[in-house]
Coordinates of N, CA and C and ligand atoms in Angstrom, one line a residue:
X1 N -29.4 10.4 3.9 CA -29.7 9.1 3.3 C -29.3 7.9 4.2
X2 N -28.2 8.0 4.9 CA -27.8 6.9 5.8 C -27.9 7.4 7.3
X3 N -28.4 6.5 8.1 CA -28.3 6.8 9.6 C -27.0 6.4 10.2
X4 N -26.5 5.3 9.7 CA -25.2 4.7 10.2 C -24.3 4.5 9.1
X5 N -23.0 4.9 9.3 CA -21.9 4.5 8.3 C -21.0 3.7 9.2
X6 N -20.8 2.4 8.7 CA -19.9 1.5 9.4 C -18.6 1.3 8.6
X7 N -17.5 1.3 9.3 CA -16.2 1.1 8.7 C -15.5 -0.2 9.2
X8 N -14.9 -0.9 8.2 CA -14.0 -2.0 8.5 C -12.8 -1.3 9.2
X9 N -12.0 -2.1 9.9 CA -10.8 -1.5 10.6 C -9.5 -1.7 9.8
X10 N -9.1 -3.0 9.8 CA -7.7 -3.3 9.2 C -7.7 -3.0 7.7
X11 N -6.8 -2.2 7.3 CA -6.5 -1.8 5.9 C -7.7 -1.0 5.3
X12 N -8.5 -0.5 6.2 CA -9.5 0.5 5.8 C -9.2 1.8 6.6
X13 N -9.1 1.7 7.9 CA -8.7 2.8 8.8 C -7.2 2.9 9.0
X14 N -6.6 1.8 9.1 CA -5.1 1.8 9.3 C -4.5 0.6 8.6
X15 N -3.1 0.7 8.5 CA -2.4 -0.3 7.8 C -2.4 -1.6 8.7
X16 N -2.4 -2.8 8.0 CA -2.4 -4.0 8.8 C -1.7 -5.1 7.9
X17 N -2.2 -5.4 6.7 CA -1.8 -6.5 6.0 C -0.3 -6.4 5.7
X18 N 0.3 -5.2 5.5 CA 1.7 -5.1 5.3 C 2.5 -5.6 6.4
X19 N 2.0 -5.5 7.7 CA 2.7 -6.0 8.9 C 2.7 -7.6 8.8
X20 N 1.5 -8.1 8.5 CA 1.4 -9.6 8.3 C 2.4 -10.1 7.3
X21 N 2.4 -9.4 6.1 CA 3.3 -9.8 5.0 C 4.8 -9.7 5.4
X22 N 5.1 -8.7 6.2 CA 6.5 -8.5 6.6 C 6.9 -9.7 7.5
X23 N 6.1 -10.1 8.4 CA 6.3 -11.3 9.3 C 6.4 -12.5 8.5
X24 N 5.5 -12.6 7.5 CA 5.4 -13.7 6.6 C 6.8 -13.9 5.9
X25 N 7.4 -12.8 5.5 CA 8.7 -12.8 4.8 C 9.7 -13.4 5.8
X26 N 9.7 -12.9 7.0 CA 10.7 -13.3 8.0 C 10.5 -14.8 8.3
X27 N 9.3 -15.3 8.2 CA 9.0 -16.7 8.4 C 9.6 -17.6 7.3
X28 N 9.4 -17.1 6.1 CA 10.0 -17.8 4.9 C 11.5 -17.8 5.0
X29 N 12.1 -16.8 5.6 CA 13.5 -16.7 5.8 C 14.0 -17.8 6.8
X30 N 13.2 -17.9 7.9 CA 13.5 -18.8 9.0 C 13.6 -20.2 8.5
X31 N 12.7 -20.6 7.5 CA 12.7 -22.0 7.1 C 13.4 -22.2 5.7
X32 N 14.1 -21.1 5.3 CA 14.6 -21.2 3.9 C 15.7 -22.3 3.7
X33 N 16.3 -22.7 4.8 CA 17.3 -23.8 4.8 C 16.6 -25.2 4.5
X34 N 15.3 -25.2 4.8 CA 14.6 -26.5 4.8 C 13.9 -26.7 3.5
X35 N 13.2 -25.7 3.0 CA 12.3 -25.8 1.9 C 12.3 -24.6 0.9
X36 N 11.7 -24.9 -0.3 CA 11.5 -23.8 -1.3 C 10.5 -22.8 -0.7
X37 N 10.6 -21.6 -1.1 CA 9.7 -20.5 -0.7 C 8.2 -20.9 -1.0
X38 N 8.0 -21.3 -2.2 CA 6.6 -21.6 -2.6 C 5.9 -22.7 -1.7
X39 N 6.7 -23.7 -1.4 CA 6.2 -24.8 -0.6 C 5.9 -24.3 0.8
X40 N 6.8 -23.5 1.4 CA 6.6 -23.0 2.7 C 5.3 -22.2 2.7
X41 N 5.2 -21.3 1.7 CA 4.0 -20.4 1.6 C 2.7 -21.2 1.5
X42 N 2.7 -22.3 0.7 CA 1.6 -23.1 0.5 C 1.2 -23.8 1.8
X43 N 2.2 -24.4 2.5 CA 1.9 -25.1 3.7 C 1.4 -24.2 4.8
X44 N 2.0 -23.0 4.9 CA 1.5 -22.0 5.9 C 0.0 -21.6 5.6
X45 N -0.3 -21.3 4.4 CA -1.6 -20.9 4.0 C -2.6 -22.0 4.3
X46 N -2.2 -23.3 4.0 CA -3.1 -24.4 4.3 C -3.3 -24.5 5.9
X47 N -2.3 -24.3 6.6 CA -2.4 -24.4 8.1 C -3.3 -23.3 8.6
X48 N -3.1 -22.1 8.1 CA -3.9 -20.9 8.5 C -5.4 -21.2 8.2
X49 N -5.7 -21.7 7.0 CA -7.0 -22.0 6.6 C -7.7 -23.0 7.5
X50 N -6.9 -24.0 7.8 CA -7.4 -25.1 8.7 C -7.7 -24.6 10.1
X51 N -6.8 -23.6 10.6 CA -6.9 -23.2 12.0 C -7.9 -22.1 12.2
X52 N -8.4 -21.5 11.1 CA -9.4 -20.4 11.2 C -10.6 -20.8 12.1
X53 N -11.1 -22.0 11.9 CA -12.3 -22.5 12.6 C -12.0 -22.8 14.1
X54 N -10.7 -22.9 14.4 CA -10.3 -23.2 15.8 C -9.9 -21.9 16.5
X55 N -9.0 -21.1 15.9 CA -8.5 -19.9 16.6 C -9.0 -18.6 16.1
X56 N -9.8 -18.6 15.0 CA -10.3 -17.4 14.5 C -9.3 -16.5 13.8
X57 N -9.6 -15.3 13.4 CA -8.7 -14.4 12.7 C -7.9 -13.6 13.7
X58 N -6.7 -13.2 13.2 CA -5.9 -12.3 14.1 C -4.5 -12.8 14.3
X59 N -3.7 -12.1 15.1 CA -2.3 -12.3 15.3 C -2.1 -13.7 16.0
X60 N -2.9 -13.9 17.0 CA -2.6 -15.2 17.8 C -2.8 -16.4 16.9
X61 N -3.8 -16.5 16.1 CA -4.0 -17.6 15.2 C -2.8 -17.7 14.2
X62 N -2.4 -16.6 13.8 CA -1.3 -16.5 12.8 C 0.0 -17.1 13.4
X63 N 0.3 -16.7 14.7 CA 1.5 -17.1 15.4 C 1.4 -18.7 15.5
X64 N 0.3 -19.2 16.0 CA 0.1 -20.6 16.2 C 0.3 -21.4 14.9
X65 N -0.3 -20.8 13.8 CA -0.1 -21.4 12.5 C 1.3 -21.4 12.0
X66 N 2.1 -20.4 12.3 CA 3.5 -20.4 11.9 C 4.3 -21.4 12.7
X67 N 4.0 -21.5 14.0 CA 4.7 -22.5 14.8 C 4.4 -23.9 14.3
X68 N 3.1 -24.2 14.1 CA 2.7 -25.5 13.6 C 3.3 -25.8 12.3
X69 N 3.4 -24.9 11.4 CA 4.0 -25.1 10.1 C 5.5 -25.3 10.2
X70 N 6.1 -24.6 11.1 CA 7.6 -24.7 11.3 C 7.9 -26.1 11.9
X71 N 7.1 -26.6 12.8 CA 7.3 -28.0 13.4 C 7.1 -29.0 12.2
X72 N 6.1 -28.8 11.4 CA 5.8 -29.8 10.4 C 6.9 -29.8 9.3
X73 N 7.3 -28.6 8.9 CA 8.3 -28.5 7.8 C 9.7 -28.8 8.2
X74 N 10.0 -28.7 9.5 CA 11.3 -29.1 9.9 C 11.3 -30.5 10.5
X75 N 10.2 -31.2 10.4 CA 10.0 -32.5 11.0 C 10.4 -32.5 12.5
X76 N 10.0 -31.4 13.2 CA 10.2 -31.3 14.6 C 11.6 -30.8 15.0
X77 N 12.4 -30.4 14.0 CA 13.7 -29.9 14.4 C 13.8 -28.4 14.7
X78 N 12.7 -27.7 14.5 CA 12.8 -26.3 14.8 C 13.1 -26.1 16.3
X79 N 14.0 -25.2 16.6 CA 14.5 -25.0 18.0 C 13.6 -24.2 18.9
X80 N 13.7 -24.3 20.1 CA 13.0 -23.4 21.1 C 13.2 -22.0 20.8
X81 N 14.5 -21.7 20.5 CA 14.9 -20.3 20.2 C 14.1 -19.7 19.0
X82 N 14.0 -20.6 18.0 CA 13.3 -20.2 16.7 C 11.8 -20.0 17.0
X83 N 11.2 -20.9 17.8 CA 9.8 -20.7 18.2 C 9.6 -19.4 19.0
X84 N 10.6 -19.1 19.8 CA 10.5 -17.8 20.6 C 10.5 -16.6 19.6
X85 N 11.3 -16.8 18.5 CA 11.4 -15.7 17.6 C 10.0 -15.5 16.9
X86 N 9.3 -16.6 16.6 CA 8.0 -16.5 16.0 C 7.0 -15.8 16.9
X87 N 7.1 -16.2 18.2 CA 6.2 -15.6 19.2 C 6.5 -14.1 19.3
X88 N 7.8 -13.7 19.3 CA 8.2 -12.3 19.4 C 7.7 -11.5 18.2
X89 N 7.7 -12.1 17.0 CA 7.1 -11.4 15.9 C 5.7 -11.0 16.1
X90 N 4.9 -12.0 16.7 CA 3.5 -11.8 17.0 C 3.3 -10.7 18.0
X91 N 4.2 -10.7 19.1 CA 4.1 -9.6 20.1 C 4.4 -8.3 19.5
X92 N 5.4 -8.2 18.6 CA 5.7 -7.0 17.9 C 4.5 -6.5 17.1
X93 N 3.7 -7.4 16.5 CA 2.6 -7.0 15.7 C 1.5 -6.4 16.6
X94 N 1.3 -7.0 17.8 CA 0.2 -6.6 18.7 C 0.6 -5.3 19.3
X95 N 1.9 -5.1 19.7 CA 2.2 -3.9 20.4 C 2.7 -2.7 19.5
X96 N 2.9 -3.0 18.2 CA 3.4 -2.0 17.3 C 2.5 -0.8 17.1
X97 N 3.1 0.2 16.5 CA 2.2 1.4 16.3 C 1.1 1.2 15.3
X98 N 0.0 1.9 15.5 CA -1.1 1.8 14.6 C -1.0 3.0 13.7
X99 N -0.8 2.8 12.4 CA -0.6 3.9 11.5 C -1.9 4.1 10.6
X100 N -2.6 5.1 10.9 CA -3.8 5.3 10.1 C -3.5 5.7 8.7
X101 N -4.5 5.3 7.8 CA -4.3 5.6 6.4 C -4.6 7.1 6.1
X102 N -4.0 7.6 5.0 CA -4.1 9.0 4.7 C -5.5 9.5 4.7
X103 N -5.8 10.7 5.3 CA -7.1 11.3 5.3 C -8.2 10.7 6.2
X104 N -7.8 9.6 6.9 CA -8.9 8.9 7.7 C -9.4 9.8 8.8
X105 N -8.5 10.4 9.6 CA -8.9 11.1 10.8 C -9.8 12.3 10.4
X106 N -9.4 13.0 9.3 CA -10.2 14.2 8.9 C -11.5 13.8 8.4
X107 N -11.5 12.7 7.6 CA -12.8 12.2 7.0 C -13.8 11.8 8.1
X108 N -13.3 11.1 9.2 CA -14.2 10.7 10.2 C -14.7 11.9 11.0
X109 N -13.8 12.8 11.2 CA -14.3 14.0 11.9 C -15.4 14.7 11.2
X110 N -15.3 14.8 9.9 CA -16.3 15.5 9.0 C -17.6 14.7 9.1
X111 N -17.5 13.3 8.9 CA -18.7 12.5 8.8 C -19.4 12.4 10.2
X112 N -18.6 12.4 11.3 CA -19.2 12.3 12.6 C -20.2 13.4 12.9
X113 N -20.1 14.5 12.2 CA -21.0 15.7 12.5 C -22.4 15.4 12.0
X114 N -22.5 14.5 11.0 CA -23.8 14.3 10.3 C -24.3 12.8 10.4
X115 N -23.4 11.9 10.8 CA -23.8 10.5 10.9 C -23.4 9.8 12.1
X116 N -24.1 8.8 12.5 CA -23.6 7.9 13.5 C -22.5 6.9 12.9
X117 N -21.3 6.9 13.4 CA -20.3 6.1 12.8 C -20.0 4.9 13.7
X118 N -19.6 3.8 13.1 CA -19.4 2.5 13.8 C -18.2 1.8 13.2
X119 N -17.6 1.0 13.9 CA -16.5 0.1 13.4 C -17.1 -1.3 13.4
X120 N -17.0 -2.0 12.3 CA -17.3 -3.5 12.4 C -16.1 -4.2 11.8
X121 N -15.5 -5.0 12.7 CA -14.3 -5.7 12.4 C -14.3 -7.1 12.8
X122 N -13.5 -7.9 12.2 CA -13.4 -9.3 12.7 C -12.1 -9.6 13.3
X123 N -12.0 -10.6 14.1 CA -10.7 -10.9 14.7 C -10.7 -11.0 16.2
X124 N -9.5 -10.8 16.8 CA -9.4 -11.0 18.2 C -9.9 -9.7 18.9
X125 N -10.8 -9.9 19.9 CA -11.4 -8.8 20.6 C -10.4 -7.9 21.2
X126 N -9.4 -8.4 22.0 CA -8.4 -7.7 22.7 C -7.6 -6.8 21.7
X127 N -7.1 -7.5 20.7 CA -6.2 -6.8 19.7 C -7.0 -5.7 19.0
X128 N -8.2 -6.0 18.5 CA -9.0 -5.0 17.8 C -9.3 -3.8 18.7
X129 N -9.8 -4.0 19.9 CA -10.1 -2.9 20.8 C -8.9 -2.1 21.1
X130 N -7.8 -2.7 21.3 CA -6.5 -2.0 21.6 C -6.1 -1.2 20.4
X131 N -6.3 -1.7 19.2 CA -6.0 -0.9 18.0 C -6.9 0.4 17.8
X132 N -8.1 0.2 18.1 CA -9.1 1.3 18.0 C -8.6 2.4 19.0
X133 N -8.2 2.0 20.2 CA -7.7 2.9 21.3 C -6.4 3.6 20.8
X134 N -5.5 2.8 20.3 CA -4.2 3.3 20.0 C -4.2 4.2 18.7
X135 N -5.2 4.0 17.9 CA -5.3 4.8 16.6 C -5.7 6.2 16.9
X136 N -6.3 6.5 18.1 CA -6.8 7.8 18.4 C -8.1 8.2 17.7
X137 N -8.7 7.2 17.0 CA -9.9 7.4 16.3 C -11.2 7.1 17.1
X138 N -11.0 6.4 18.2 CA -12.1 5.9 19.0 C -13.2 6.8 19.3
X139 N -12.9 8.1 19.5 CA -13.9 9.1 19.9 C -14.9 9.4 18.8
X140 N -14.6 9.0 17.5 CA -15.5 9.3 16.4 C -16.7 8.2 16.4
X141 N -16.5 7.1 17.0 CA -17.4 6.0 16.8 C -18.4 5.8 18.0
X142 N -19.6 5.6 17.7 CA -20.6 5.3 18.7 C -20.6 3.9 19.1
X143 N -20.0 3.0 18.3 CA -20.0 1.6 18.6 C -18.8 0.9 17.9
X144 N -18.2 -0.1 18.6 CA -17.2 -0.9 17.9 C -17.6 -2.3 18.1
X145 N -17.9 -3.0 16.9 CA -18.4 -4.3 16.9 C -17.3 -5.3 16.4
X146 N -16.9 -6.2 17.2 CA -15.9 -7.2 16.8 C -16.6 -8.5 16.6
X147 N -16.7 -9.0 15.4 CA -17.4 -10.3 15.2 C -16.3 -11.4 14.8
X148 N -16.7 -12.6 14.9 CA -15.7 -13.7 14.6 C -15.6 -13.9 13.1
X149 N -16.7 -13.7 12.4 CA -16.7 -13.8 10.9 C -17.7 -12.9 10.3
X150 N -17.3 -12.2 9.2 CA -18.2 -11.2 8.7 C -19.1 -11.8 7.7
X151 N -20.1 -12.5 8.2 CA -21.1 -13.1 7.3 C -22.4 -12.2 7.2
X152 N -23.3 -12.6 6.3 CA -24.5 -11.9 6.2 C -25.3 -11.9 7.6
X153 N -25.3 -13.1 8.2 CA -25.9 -13.2 9.5 C -25.3 -12.4 10.6
X154 N -24.0 -12.2 10.5 CA -23.3 -11.4 11.5 C -23.7 -9.9 11.3
X155 N -23.7 -9.5 10.1 CA -24.2 -8.1 9.8 C -25.6 -7.9 10.2
X156 N -26.5 -8.9 9.9 CA -27.9 -8.8 10.2 C -28.1 -8.6 11.7
X157 N -27.3 -9.4 12.5 CA -27.4 -9.3 14.0 C -26.9 -7.9 14.5
X158 N -25.8 -7.4 13.9 CA -25.3 -6.1 14.3 C -26.4 -5.0 14.0
X159 N -26.9 -5.0 12.8 CA -28.0 -4.0 12.4 C -29.2 -4.1 13.4
X160 N -29.6 -5.3 13.7 CA -30.8 -5.5 14.6 C -30.5 -5.0 15.9
X161 N -29.3 -5.2 16.4 CA -28.9 -4.8 17.8 C -28.9 -3.2 17.9
X162 N -28.5 -2.6 16.8 CA -28.5 -1.1 16.8 C -29.7 -0.5 16.1
X163 N -30.7 -1.4 15.8 CA -32.0 -0.9 15.3 C -31.8 -0.1 14.0
X164 N -31.0 -0.5 13.1 CA -30.7 0.2 11.8 C -31.3 -0.7 10.7
X165 N -32.1 0.0 9.9 CA -32.7 -0.8 8.7 C -31.6 -0.8 7.6
X166 N -31.5 -1.9 6.9 CA -30.4 -2.0 5.8 C -30.5 -0.8 4.8
X167 N -31.7 -0.3 4.6 CA -31.8 0.9 3.7 C -31.0 2.1 4.2
X168 N -30.8 2.2 5.5 CA -30.3 3.4 6.1 C -28.8 3.1 6.5
X169 N -28.2 2.0 6.0 CA -26.9 1.6 6.5 C -25.9 1.6 5.3
X170 N -24.7 2.1 5.6 CA -23.6 2.0 4.6 C -22.4 1.4 5.2
X171 N -21.8 0.4 4.5 CA -20.6 -0.2 5.0 C -19.5 0.2 4.1
X172 N -18.3 0.5 4.7 CA -17.1 0.9 3.9 C -16.0 0.0 4.3
X173 N -15.3 -0.6 3.3 CA -14.2 -1.5 3.7 C -13.3 -1.9 2.5
X174 N -12.2 -2.5 2.8 CA -11.3 -2.9 1.8 C -11.5 -4.3 1.3
X175 N -12.3 -5.1 2.0 CA -12.4 -6.5 1.6 C -13.7 -6.8 0.9
X176 N -13.7 -7.2 -0.4 CA -14.9 -7.6 -1.1 C -15.6 -8.7 -0.4
X177 N -14.8 -9.7 0.1 CA -15.4 -10.9 0.7 C -16.1 -10.6 2.1
X178 N -15.5 -9.7 2.9 CA -15.9 -9.5 4.2 C -16.8 -8.2 4.4
X179 N -16.5 -7.2 3.6 CA -17.1 -5.9 3.8 C -18.2 -5.5 2.8
X180 N -18.1 -6.1 1.6 CA -19.0 -5.7 0.5 C -20.1 -6.8 0.3
X181 N -19.6 -8.0 0.0 CA -20.6 -9.0 -0.5 C -21.7 -9.3 0.6
X182 N -21.3 -9.6 1.8 CA -22.4 -9.9 2.8 C -23.4 -8.7 3.0
X183 N -22.8 -7.5 2.9 CA -23.7 -6.3 3.1 C -24.6 -6.1 2.0
X184 N -24.1 -6.4 0.7 CA -25.0 -6.3 -0.4 C -26.0 -7.4 -0.4
X185 N -25.7 -8.5 0.2 CA -26.6 -9.6 0.4 C -27.8 -9.2 1.3
X186 N -27.6 -8.3 2.2 CA -28.7 -7.8 3.0 C -29.5 -6.7 2.3
X187 N -29.0 -6.3 1.2 CA -29.7 -5.2 0.5 C -29.2 -3.8 0.9
X188 N -28.2 -3.7 1.7 CA -27.6 -2.5 2.2 C -26.5 -2.0 1.2
X189 N -26.2 -0.7 1.3 CA -25.2 -0.2 0.4 C -23.8 -0.4 0.9
X190 N -22.8 -0.5 0.0 CA -21.4 -0.7 0.4 C -20.5 0.0 -0.5
X191 N -19.4 0.5 0.1 CA -18.4 1.2 -0.7 C -17.0 0.5 -0.5
X192 N -16.4 0.1 -1.6 CA -15.2 -0.6 -1.5 C -14.0 0.4 -1.7
X193 N -13.1 0.4 -0.7 CA -11.9 1.3 -0.8 C -10.7 0.3 -0.8
X194 N -10.3 -0.1 -2.0 CA -9.2 -1.2 -2.1 C -7.9 -0.7 -1.4
X195 N -7.3 -1.8 -0.8 CA -5.9 -1.6 -0.2 C -5.0 -2.4 -1.1
X196 N -3.8 -1.9 -1.3 CA -2.9 -2.5 -2.3 C -2.6 -4.0 -2.0
X197 N -2.7 -4.4 -0.8 CA -2.4 -5.8 -0.5 C -3.6 -6.5 0.0
X198 N -3.9 -7.8 -0.4 CA -5.0 -8.6 0.1 C -4.5 -10.0 0.4
X199 N -4.8 -10.4 1.6 CA -4.5 -11.7 2.1 C -5.1 -12.8 1.2
X200 N -4.4 -13.8 1.0 CA -4.9 -14.9 0.0 C -6.3 -15.4 0.4
X201 N -6.6 -15.5 1.7 CA -7.9 -16.0 2.2 C -9.0 -15.0 2.1
X202 N -8.7 -13.8 1.7 CA -9.7 -12.7 1.6 C -10.1 -12.5 0.1
X203 N -9.3 -13.2 -0.8 CA -9.5 -12.9 -2.3 C -10.8 -13.5 -2.8
X204 N -11.5 -12.8 -3.7 CA -12.6 -13.4 -4.4 C -12.5 -13.1 -5.8
X205 N -13.1 -14.0 -6.7 CA -13.0 -13.8 -8.1 C -14.4 -13.4 -8.7
X206 N -14.4 -12.8 -9.8 CA -15.7 -12.6 -10.5 C -16.7 -11.7 -9.9
X207 N -16.1 -10.7 -9.1 CA -17.0 -9.7 -8.4 C -16.6 -8.4 -8.9
X208 N -17.6 -7.6 -9.3 CA -17.4 -6.2 -9.8 C -18.5 -5.3 -9.4
X209 N -18.3 -4.0 -9.5 CA -19.4 -3.1 -9.1 C -20.6 -3.3 -10.0
X210 N -20.4 -3.7 -11.3 CA -21.5 -4.0 -12.2 C -22.3 -5.2 -11.8
X211 N -21.6 -6.3 -11.3 CA -22.4 -7.5 -11.0 C -23.0 -7.4 -9.6
X212 N -22.3 -6.7 -8.7 CA -22.8 -6.7 -7.3 C -23.2 -5.3 -6.7
X213 N -23.3 -4.3 -7.6 CA -23.9 -3.1 -7.2 C -23.3 -2.3 -6.0
X214 N -22.0 -2.3 -5.9 CA -21.3 -1.5 -4.9 C -20.5 -0.3 -5.6
X215 N -20.1 0.6 -4.8 CA -19.2 1.7 -5.3 C -17.8 1.5 -5.0
X216 N -16.9 2.0 -5.8 CA -15.5 1.9 -5.5 C -14.9 3.4 -5.3
X217 N -14.2 3.6 -4.2 CA -13.6 4.9 -4.1 C -12.1 4.6 -3.9
X218 N -11.2 5.5 -4.4 CA -9.8 5.3 -4.3 C -9.3 5.5 -2.9
X219 N -10.0 6.4 -2.2 CA -9.5 6.8 -0.9 C -10.7 7.1 0.0
X220 N -10.5 6.9 1.3 CA -11.6 7.2 2.3 C -11.9 8.7 2.3
X221 N -10.9 9.5 1.9 CA -11.1 10.9 1.9 C -12.1 11.3 0.8
X222 N -12.4 10.4 -0.1 CA -13.4 10.7 -1.2 C -14.9 10.4 -0.7
X223 N -15.0 9.9 0.5 CA -16.3 9.5 1.0 C -17.3 10.7 1.2
X224 N -16.9 11.7 1.9 CA -17.9 12.9 2.0 C -18.4 13.4 0.7
X225 N -17.5 13.5 -0.3 CA -17.9 13.9 -1.6 C -18.9 13.0 -2.3
X226 N -18.6 11.7 -2.1 CA -19.5 10.6 -2.6 C -20.9 10.7 -2.0
X227 N -20.9 10.9 -0.7 CA -22.2 11.0 0.0 C -23.1 12.2 -0.4
X228 N -22.4 13.2 -0.9 CA -23.2 14.4 -1.3 C -23.8 14.1 -2.7
X229 N -23.3 13.2 -3.4 CA -23.8 12.9 -4.8 C -24.8 11.7 -4.7
X230 N -25.0 11.1 -3.6 CA -26.0 10.0 -3.5 C -27.3 10.4 -2.9
Ligands
LIG1 MG1 -10.0 -4.9 6.3

């Protein structure tokens, strides 16, 4: 039924958001002497939102947003040592182990026998390619596409480049905003595999399988079984 099955990477193939949230917690701790937790969170989110158009998604933009927020919320009193700690948190995220989600390796191995598999992810090219390599999953994929934003136009361009018709394409991912809605917009099929944590800037309201025609699976390991029934 499908020629190509494409997977999102972060929080679909491996854990990611939990690492961002752990650093986020450390950042709240760093500024706790200056402000209430909710205020720091709101300011950081606002800075991240503002910086997306300048630095894009990923760890580097997150680090710069934390530094900028720290400078703003301490009125310039944040120390060089504290800024170094923020930078080191970012380095820890980039160099840390890539822990794949349960059943991912086995599922990809099974599906690679019958389908062309692809990764479509957004963010920093260096970081994402390095994670694919460190995950040990790279051999299953015939292509890894890193785009700056997962819009309908970005998916259309990827499909055109690989000469895949939307009817023959399936996207699998954890983000309704990035992995499901733009793909449904193209008329292609999409499977949502939710992850327990969702970044505030990835949340969408009023979207359901009934309104937007996608499938929900509890785990990526359920995908081969799902494909046999479609
Ligand atoms: Mg994701």
